[in-house]
Each structure stands twice: as C-alpha cells, then as structure tokens.
Amino acid sequence: RKEVEQDPGPFNVPEGATVAFNCTYSNSASQSFFWYRQDCRKEPKLLMSVYSSGNEDGRFTAQLNRASQYISLLIRDSKLSDSATYLCVVNWMDSSYKLIFGSGTRLLVRP
Amino acid sequence: DADVTQTPRNRITKTGKRIMLECSQTKGHDRMYWYRQDPGLGLRLIYYSFDVKDINKGEISDGYSVSRQAQAKFSLSLESAIPNQTALYFCATSQSTDTQYFGPGTRLTVL
C-alpha cells in the first residue's frame, strides 16, 4: 500500500460545481495533514491544514477521519482558477521527521 | 522578492557532468529540504537539514549530495549526472511547524 494515495483524476467539472477529493494514508501515527495546490510546472503552495474537527476556508472545506485514515477536500462553487493539481500531504511519525506527499489529484474546471 | 529562490531555473547537461543546484531563503527558517518531482510519482524527499551542518538522507539520496554551510543556503549536487535524474527539483523550508514553503523549482534535463 502506498503511504499516501490519491485518485489522480482528472476531475472535469463545470464552473459552479461542487467537487470532492479523498486521500488515504497508511501511517496511523500521523499527526499533521495538509492540502497543497500545485499549478502546472509551478511550486506547491499550502492551501490549508486539516484539523481533527474539520475546517473551512471560504469555498474550501477539509475533513479528517482518523478511524478510516482518510482526508477529504471539498470545493464549492468551483472557479476556473481552481484548475490545478491538489496534493494530499501527511507527516510521517518515525525517528526521522518528514512529510509524505501524495501524487496529486488533477482538477479541470470548464466554463 | 521571493522568500525561497532556486538557481538555475532550467539546466540541460550531459551524462557524467557534475551539477550543483542552489537554494537560498530569506524566511529565517532552520529546516531546509530538497525534493524531486517526476510525473505520476509526486514529490520525493532527497535530503533534508534541520540546522547548519546537519544533513539527513531522505528516501532517494543515492547519486546526490548536499551542503548546508549557512542557515539561508542549501545546495544539492549531482556528482555524475545520469539521464534518470532528469526531473523537476524543489527546495523547501520550514520552521517549527510542519508547513513547508517551496522555491520555484529547477527543471533539470540530463542527456
């Protein structure tokens, strides 16, 4: 099993649609979770952290389910500018601290 | 001005050549990282450093070396480049929180 797994997509949705991505992780000891956004050929940028109680930032909502070891990202009222690849990121709790990045889910928002 | 810079931004080289990629940051962060990104594989950690002179291997350190002579600078070297090291390379920094901030990337092609 991959350490962090995501559906690569692409998810092709019309403007205004609601779209959700899931991500699963294998290390039950992980404590920190993030969604990063990456535009084509650009650097990843933090979109939002994911907290145990769930959190919202404008049109974006992140949820964490520790029992099932998955994280979700919900985007409401999709904009053309939301087109990007969304990376699920999990910290890896072992003797050497590091973050593990999923390979990303690609979102295409069409007019 | 960008907080995390990388030079060069693009490089084409030949098999067997020695290459150095530079990363500088003005964020004052202690932790710095080097990743490579290949299509469909996501970001993979090459090396990381938590302080000056502190060096730790990531998951794919073979064929690479790094140097952290100053807090603000972290360089990555390919002693003898090979074609499968063709990739997009990112430097990142973080402080005590897990959030990492990425440079713009270096696109390396080894012929």
PDB file of C-alpha atoms in Angstrom:
ATOM      1  CA  ARG A   1       0.000   0.000   0.000  1.00  0.00           C
ATOM      2  CA  LYS A   2       1.272   3.481  -0.860  1.00  0.00           C
ATOM      3  CA  GLU A   3       1.926   5.740   2.103  1.00  0.00           C
ATOM      4  CA  VAL A   4      -0.412   8.425   0.767  1.00  0.00           C
ATOM      5  CA  GLU A   5      -2.863   7.592  -2.016  1.00  0.00           C
ATOM      6  CA  GLN A   6      -4.933   9.868  -4.178  1.00  0.00           C
ATOM      7  CA  ASP A   7      -7.090   9.402  -7.249  1.00  0.00           C
ATOM      8  CA  PRO A   8      -5.037  11.078  -9.996  1.00  0.00           C
ATOM      9  CA  GLY A   9      -8.159  12.255 -11.859  1.00  0.00           C
ATOM     10  CA  PRO A  10      -8.597  14.393 -13.816  1.00  0.00           C
ATOM     11  CA  PHE A  11     -11.853  15.599 -12.361  1.00  0.00           C
ATOM     12  CA  ASN A  12     -13.509  17.644 -15.102  1.00  0.00           C
ATOM     13  CA  VAL A  13     -16.304  19.835 -13.720  1.00  0.00           C
ATOM     14  CA  PRO A  14     -18.270  22.896 -14.886  1.00  0.00           C
ATOM     15  CA  GLU A  15     -17.908  26.251 -13.200  1.00  0.00           C
ATOM     16  CA  GLY A  16     -20.075  26.459 -10.121  1.00  0.00           C
ATOM     17  CA  ALA A  17     -19.941  22.739  -9.399  1.00  0.00           C
ATOM     18  CA  THR A  18     -19.046  21.179  -6.077  1.00  0.00           C
ATOM     19  CA  VAL A  19     -16.217  18.658  -6.201  1.00  0.00           C
ATOM     20  CA  ALA A  20     -14.642  16.471  -3.539  1.00  0.00           C
ATOM     21  CA  PHE A  21     -11.314  14.680  -3.355  1.00  0.00           C
ATOM     22  CA  ASN A  22     -10.293  11.963  -0.940  1.00  0.00           C
ATOM     23  CA  CYS A  23      -6.896  10.829   0.178  1.00  0.00           C
ATOM     24  CA  THR A  24      -5.920   7.807   2.272  1.00  0.00           C
ATOM     25  CA  TYR A  25      -2.785   7.415   4.376  1.00  0.00           C
ATOM     26  CA  SER A  26      -1.200   4.321   5.856  1.00  0.00           C
ATOM     27  CA  ASN A  27       0.572   5.577   8.989  1.00  0.00           C
ATOM     28  CA  SER A  28      -1.918   5.619  11.857  1.00  0.00           C
ATOM     29  CA  ALA A  29       0.548   7.636  13.968  1.00  0.00           C
ATOM     30  CA  SER A  30       0.491  10.643  11.601  1.00  0.00           C
ATOM     31  CA  GLN A  31      -0.488  13.867  13.321  1.00  0.00           C
ATOM     32  CA  SER A  32      -0.392  16.623  10.720  1.00  0.00           C
ATOM     33  CA  PHE A  33      -2.299  16.798   7.478  1.00  0.00           C
ATOM     34  CA  PHE A  34      -2.377  19.329   4.691  1.00  0.00           C
ATOM     35  CA  TRP A  35      -3.722  20.083   1.251  1.00  0.00           C
ATOM     36  CA  TYR A  36      -1.313  21.803  -1.124  1.00  0.00           C
ATOM     37  CA  ARG A  37      -2.170  23.214  -4.516  1.00  0.00           C
ATOM     38  CA  GLN A  38       0.203  22.961  -7.465  1.00  0.00           C
ATOM     39  CA  ASP A  39      -0.272  24.737 -10.763  1.00  0.00           C
ATOM     40  CA  CYS A  40       1.326  23.293 -13.870  1.00  0.00           C
ATOM     41  CA  ARG A  41       5.140  23.494 -13.671  1.00  0.00           C
ATOM     42  CA  LYS A  42       4.970  25.642 -10.544  1.00  0.00           C
ATOM     43  CA  GLU A  43       5.846  25.021  -6.918  1.00  0.00           C
ATOM     44  CA  PRO A  44       3.349  23.506  -4.470  1.00  0.00           C
ATOM     45  CA  LYS A  45       1.671  26.041  -2.209  1.00  0.00           C
ATOM     46  CA  LEU A  46      -0.156  25.384   1.027  1.00  0.00           C
ATOM     47  CA  LEU A  47      -3.896  25.510   0.538  1.00  0.00           C
ATOM     48  CA  MET A  48      -4.946  24.587   4.043  1.00  0.00           C
ATOM     49  CA  SER A  49      -4.065  22.499   7.043  1.00  0.00           C
ATOM     50  CA  VAL A  50      -6.525  19.800   8.071  1.00  0.00           C
ATOM     51  CA  TYR A  51      -7.651  19.709  11.675  1.00  0.00           C
ATOM     52  CA  SER A  52      -9.336  16.898  13.569  1.00  0.00           C
ATOM     53  CA  SER A  53     -12.590  18.813  13.901  1.00  0.00           C
ATOM     54  CA  GLY A  54     -12.629  19.760  10.231  1.00  0.00           C
ATOM     55  CA  ASN A  55     -12.055  23.254   8.972  1.00  0.00           C
ATOM     56  CA  GLU A  56     -13.311  25.627   6.340  1.00  0.00           C
ATOM     57  CA  ASP A  57     -11.677  28.421   4.409  1.00  0.00           C
ATOM     58  CA  GLY A  58     -14.106  30.179   2.133  1.00  0.00           C
ATOM     59  CA  ARG A  59     -15.209  27.733  -0.543  1.00  0.00           C
ATOM     60  CA  PHE A  60     -12.845  25.041   0.710  1.00  0.00           C
ATOM     61  CA  THR A  61     -13.628  22.514   3.439  1.00  0.00           C
ATOM     62  CA  ALA A  62     -11.214  19.903   4.745  1.00  0.00           C
ATOM     63  CA  GLN A  63     -12.162  16.880   6.830  1.00  0.00           C
ATOM     64  CA  LEU A  64     -10.106  14.267   8.644  1.00  0.00           C
ATOM     65  CA  ASN A  65     -11.291  10.773   9.514  1.00  0.00           C
ATOM     66  CA  ARG A  66      -8.662   9.173  11.727  1.00  0.00           C
ATOM     67  CA  ALA A  67     -10.517   5.900  12.187  1.00  0.00           C
ATOM     68  CA  SER A  68     -10.565   5.270   8.448  1.00  0.00           C
ATOM     69  CA  GLN A  69      -7.306   7.155   7.798  1.00  0.00           C
ATOM     70  CA  TYR A  70      -8.564   9.438   5.110  1.00  0.00           C
ATOM     71  CA  ILE A  71      -8.659  13.145   4.435  1.00  0.00           C
ATOM     72  CA  SER A  72     -11.063  14.968   2.168  1.00  0.00           C
ATOM     73  CA  LEU A  73     -11.191  18.305   0.406  1.00  0.00           C
ATOM     74  CA  LEU A  74     -14.474  19.810  -0.752  1.00  0.00           C
ATOM     75  CA  ILE A  75     -14.543  22.725  -3.163  1.00  0.00           C
ATOM     76  CA  ARG A  76     -17.838  24.543  -3.570  1.00  0.00           C
ATOM     77  CA  ASP A  77     -18.810  26.883  -6.396  1.00  0.00           C
ATOM     78  CA  SER A  78     -15.775  25.915  -8.494  1.00  0.00           C
ATOM     79  CA  LYS A  79     -13.981  28.690 -10.369  1.00  0.00           C
ATOM     80  CA  LEU A  80     -11.877  28.412 -13.494  1.00  0.00           C
ATOM     81  CA  SER A  81      -8.935  29.484 -11.348  1.00  0.00           C
ATOM     82  CA  ASP A  82      -9.357  26.380  -9.181  1.00  0.00           C
ATOM     83  CA  SER A  83      -7.950  24.278 -12.034  1.00  0.00           C
ATOM     84  CA  ALA A  84      -4.769  22.785 -10.609  1.00  0.00           C
ATOM     85  CA  THR A  85      -3.377  19.641  -9.014  1.00  0.00           C
ATOM     86  CA  TYR A  86      -4.231  19.134  -5.345  1.00  0.00           C
ATOM     87  CA  LEU A  87      -1.646  17.335  -3.228  1.00  0.00           C
ATOM     88  CA  CYS A  88      -2.514  15.499  -0.049  1.00  0.00           C
ATOM     89  CA  VAL A  89       0.325  15.720   2.491  1.00  0.00           C
ATOM     90  CA  VAL A  90       0.821  13.777   5.720  1.00  0.00           C
ATOM     91  CA  ASN A  91       3.587  13.944   8.286  1.00  0.00           C
ATOM     92  CA  TRP A  92       5.409  10.700   8.914  1.00  0.00           C
ATOM     93  CA  MET A  93       5.894   9.824  12.554  1.00  0.00           C
ATOM     94  CA  ASP A  94       9.102   7.864  12.776  1.00  0.00           C
ATOM     95  CA  SER A  95      12.592   8.629  14.017  1.00  0.00           C
ATOM     96  CA  SER A  96      13.243  10.965  11.112  1.00  0.00           C
ATOM     97  CA  TYR A  97      10.667  13.659  10.703  1.00  0.00           C
ATOM     98  CA  LYS A  98       9.365  14.202   7.198  1.00  0.00           C
ATOM     99  CA  LEU A  99       6.290  14.948   5.144  1.00  0.00           C
ATOM    100  CA  ILE A 100       4.915  12.470   2.624  1.00  0.00           C
ATOM    101  CA  PHE A 101       3.257  13.884  -0.482  1.00  0.00           C
ATOM    102  CA  GLY A 102       0.569  12.171  -2.480  1.00  0.00           C
ATOM    103  CA  SER A 103       0.988  12.217  -6.230  1.00  0.00           C
ATOM    104  CA  GLY A 104      -1.928  14.619  -6.587  1.00  0.00           C
ATOM    105  CA  THR A 105      -5.446  14.869  -7.967  1.00  0.00           C
ATOM    106  CA  ARG A 106      -5.886  16.975 -11.058  1.00  0.00           C
ATOM    107  CA  LEU A 107      -8.911  19.277 -11.287  1.00  0.00           C
ATOM    108  CA  LEU A 108     -10.093  20.900 -14.502  1.00  0.00           C
ATOM    109  CA  VAL A 109     -12.880  23.446 -14.216  1.00  0.00           C
ATOM    110  CA  ARG A 110     -14.520  24.260 -17.557  1.00  0.00           C
ATOM    111  CA  PRO A 111     -16.588  27.339 -18.466  1.00  0.00           C
TER     112      PRO A 111
ATOM    113  CA  ASP B   1      11.084  39.403  -3.577  1.00  0.00           C
ATOM    114  CA  ALA B   2      10.612  35.657  -3.299  1.00  0.00           C
ATOM    115  CA  ASP B   3      11.313  34.130   0.112  1.00  0.00           C
ATOM    116  CA  VAL B   4      12.789  30.933  -1.349  1.00  0.00           C
ATOM    117  CA  THR B   5      14.856  31.147  -4.517  1.00  0.00           C
ATOM    118  CA  GLN B   6      16.491  28.480  -6.631  1.00  0.00           C
ATOM    119  CA  THR B   7      19.218  28.731  -9.237  1.00  0.00           C
ATOM    120  CA  PRO B   8      19.372  27.827 -12.010  1.00  0.00           C
ATOM    121  CA  ARG B   9      15.720  27.610 -13.029  1.00  0.00           C
ATOM    122  CA  ASN B  10      16.481  25.414 -16.007  1.00  0.00           C
ATOM    123  CA  ARG B  11      19.535  23.340 -16.840  1.00  0.00           C
ATOM    124  CA  ILE B  12      20.423  20.940 -19.594  1.00  0.00           C
ATOM    125  CA  THR B  13      23.532  18.872 -19.087  1.00  0.00           C
ATOM    126  CA  LYS B  14      25.195  15.706 -20.295  1.00  0.00           C
ATOM    127  CA  THR B  15      25.643  12.349 -18.639  1.00  0.00           C
ATOM    128  CA  GLY B  16      28.630  12.287 -16.314  1.00  0.00           C
ATOM    129  CA  LYS B  17      28.745  16.017 -15.634  1.00  0.00           C
ATOM    130  CA  ARG B  18      28.761  17.442 -12.114  1.00  0.00           C
ATOM    131  CA  ILE B  19      25.829  19.713 -11.386  1.00  0.00           C
ATOM    132  CA  MET B  20      25.051  21.931  -8.417  1.00  0.00           C
ATOM    133  CA  LEU B  21      21.618  23.354  -7.671  1.00  0.00           C
ATOM    134  CA  GLU B  22      21.415  26.242  -5.223  1.00  0.00           C
ATOM    135  CA  CYS B  23      18.674  27.217  -2.822  1.00  0.00           C
ATOM    136  CA  SER B  24      18.506  30.401  -0.758  1.00  0.00           C
ATOM    137  CA  GLN B  25      15.868  31.590   1.680  1.00  0.00           C
ATOM    138  CA  THR B  26      15.132  34.840   3.488  1.00  0.00           C
ATOM    139  CA  LYS B  27      12.477  33.392   5.785  1.00  0.00           C
ATOM    140  CA  GLY B  28      14.926  32.719   8.601  1.00  0.00           C
ATOM    141  CA  HIS B  29      13.837  29.082   8.779  1.00  0.00           C
ATOM    142  CA  ASP B  30      16.081  26.435  10.280  1.00  0.00           C
ATOM    143  CA  ARG B  31      14.832  23.489   8.231  1.00  0.00           C
ATOM    144  CA  MET B  32      15.516  23.038   4.544  1.00  0.00           C
ATOM    145  CA  TYR B  33      14.664  20.218   2.142  1.00  0.00           C
ATOM    146  CA  TRP B  34      15.364  19.017  -1.372  1.00  0.00           C
ATOM    147  CA  TYR B  35      12.733  17.114  -3.333  1.00  0.00           C
ATOM    148  CA  ARG B  36      12.433  15.821  -6.842  1.00  0.00           C
ATOM    149  CA  GLN B  37       9.171  15.515  -8.732  1.00  0.00           C
ATOM    150  CA  ASP B  38       8.532  13.093 -11.552  1.00  0.00           C
ATOM    151  CA  PRO B  39       5.259  12.739 -13.475  1.00  0.00           C
ATOM    152  CA  GLY B  40       2.833  10.467 -11.632  1.00  0.00           C
ATOM    153  CA  LEU B  41       5.152   9.941  -8.666  1.00  0.00           C
ATOM    154  CA  GLY B  42       4.675  13.077  -6.640  1.00  0.00           C
ATOM    155  CA  LEU B  43       7.363  14.745  -4.594  1.00  0.00           C
ATOM    156  CA  ARG B  44      10.087  12.548  -3.143  1.00  0.00           C
ATOM    157  CA  LEU B  45      12.491  13.673  -0.447  1.00  0.00           C
ATOM    158  CA  ILE B  46      16.190  13.571  -1.351  1.00  0.00           C
ATOM    159  CA  TYR B  47      17.877  15.202   1.653  1.00  0.00           C
ATOM    160  CA  TYR B  48      16.921  17.484   4.494  1.00  0.00           C
ATOM    161  CA  SER B  49      18.688  19.622   7.078  1.00  0.00           C
ATOM    162  CA  PHE B  50      17.425  20.911  10.408  1.00  0.00           C
ATOM    163  CA  ASP B  51      20.356  23.234  11.056  1.00  0.00           C
ATOM    164  CA  VAL B  52      23.710  24.323   9.708  1.00  0.00           C
ATOM    165  CA  LYS B  53      25.942  21.267   9.229  1.00  0.00           C
ATOM    166  CA  ASP B  54      23.033  18.917   9.948  1.00  0.00           C
ATOM    167  CA  ILE B  55      22.408  16.570   6.995  1.00  0.00           C
ATOM    168  CA  ASN B  56      19.875  13.739   6.772  1.00  0.00           C
ATOM    169  CA  LYS B  57      19.098  11.355   3.947  1.00  0.00           C
ATOM    170  CA  GLY B  58      15.642  11.181   2.504  1.00  0.00           C
ATOM    171  CA  GLU B  59      14.095   8.295   0.607  1.00  0.00           C
ATOM    172  CA  ILE B  60      16.094   8.731  -2.626  1.00  0.00           C
ATOM    173  CA  SER B  61      19.525  10.098  -1.671  1.00  0.00           C
ATOM    174  CA  ASP B  62      21.648   7.805  -3.863  1.00  0.00           C
ATOM    175  CA  GLY B  63      23.505   9.774  -6.530  1.00  0.00           C
ATOM    176  CA  TYR B  64      23.038  13.089  -4.695  1.00  0.00           C
ATOM    177  CA  SER B  65      24.894  15.046  -2.026  1.00  0.00           C
ATOM    178  CA  VAL B  66      24.093  18.262  -0.191  1.00  0.00           C
ATOM    179  CA  SER B  67      25.813  21.028   1.703  1.00  0.00           C
ATOM    180  CA  ARG B  68      24.398  23.334   4.385  1.00  0.00           C
ATOM    181  CA  GLN B  69      27.135  25.845   5.171  1.00  0.00           C
ATOM    182  CA  ALA B  70      24.792  28.636   6.232  1.00  0.00           C
ATOM    183  CA  GLN B  71      21.271  28.837   7.591  1.00  0.00           C
ATOM    184  CA  ALA B  72      19.997  30.524   4.461  1.00  0.00           C
ATOM    185  CA  LYS B  73      21.597  28.232   1.885  1.00  0.00           C
ATOM    186  CA  PHE B  74      21.217  24.571   0.999  1.00  0.00           C
ATOM    187  CA  SER B  75      22.850  23.221  -2.142  1.00  0.00           C
ATOM    188  CA  LEU B  76      22.232  19.946  -3.945  1.00  0.00           C
ATOM    189  CA  SER B  77      24.918  18.274  -6.053  1.00  0.00           C
ATOM    190  CA  LEU B  78      24.789  15.547  -8.628  1.00  0.00           C
ATOM    191  CA  GLU B  79      28.357  14.267  -8.762  1.00  0.00           C
ATOM    192  CA  SER B  80      27.923  12.426 -12.054  1.00  0.00           C
ATOM    193  CA  ALA B  81      24.554  13.127 -13.633  1.00  0.00           C
ATOM    194  CA  ILE B  82      22.620  10.332 -15.317  1.00  0.00           C
ATOM    195  CA  PRO B  83      19.508  10.552 -17.522  1.00  0.00           C
ATOM    196  CA  ASN B  84      17.121   9.170 -14.889  1.00  0.00           C
ATOM    197  CA  GLN B  85      17.947  12.206 -12.754  1.00  0.00           C
ATOM    198  CA  THR B  86      16.015  14.294 -15.258  1.00  0.00           C
ATOM    199  CA  ALA B  87      13.259  15.812 -13.122  1.00  0.00           C
ATOM    200  CA  LEU B  88      11.856  18.937 -11.518  1.00  0.00           C
ATOM    201  CA  TYR B  89      13.748  19.736  -8.307  1.00  0.00           C
ATOM    202  CA  PHE B  90      12.238  21.736  -5.472  1.00  0.00           C
ATOM    203  CA  CYS B  91      13.812  23.242  -2.409  1.00  0.00           C
ATOM    204  CA  ALA B  92      11.598  23.894   0.626  1.00  0.00           C
ATOM    205  CA  THR B  93      11.940  25.449   4.066  1.00  0.00           C
ATOM    206  CA  SER B  94      10.057  25.210   7.334  1.00  0.00           C
ATOM    207  CA  GLN B  95      10.334  26.394  10.895  1.00  0.00           C
ATOM    208  CA  SER B  96       8.942  24.585  13.940  1.00  0.00           C
ATOM    209  CA  THR B  97       5.568  23.972  12.308  1.00  0.00           C
ATOM    210  CA  ASP B  98       5.134  21.345   9.636  1.00  0.00           C
ATOM    211  CA  THR B  99       4.204  23.790   6.899  1.00  0.00           C
ATOM    212  CA  GLN B 100       6.791  23.839   4.147  1.00  0.00           C
ATOM    213  CA  TYR B 101       7.379  26.697   1.727  1.00  0.00           C
ATOM    214  CA  PHE B 102       8.715  25.842  -1.687  1.00  0.00           C
ATOM    215  CA  GLY B 103      11.034  27.542  -4.123  1.00  0.00           C
ATOM    216  CA  PRO B 104      10.035  27.910  -7.786  1.00  0.00           C
ATOM    217  CA  GLY B 105      11.820  24.753  -8.862  1.00  0.00           C
ATOM    218  CA  THR B 106      14.715  23.814 -11.143  1.00  0.00           C
ATOM    219  CA  ARG B 107      13.992  21.867 -14.289  1.00  0.00           C
ATOM    220  CA  LEU B 108      16.972  19.589 -14.928  1.00  0.00           C
ATOM    221  CA  THR B 109      17.478  17.598 -18.106  1.00  0.00           C
ATOM    222  CA  VAL B 110      20.323  15.087 -18.348  1.00  0.00           C
ATOM    223  CA  LEU B 111      21.063  13.963 -21.899  1.00  0.00           C
TER     224      LEU B 111
END
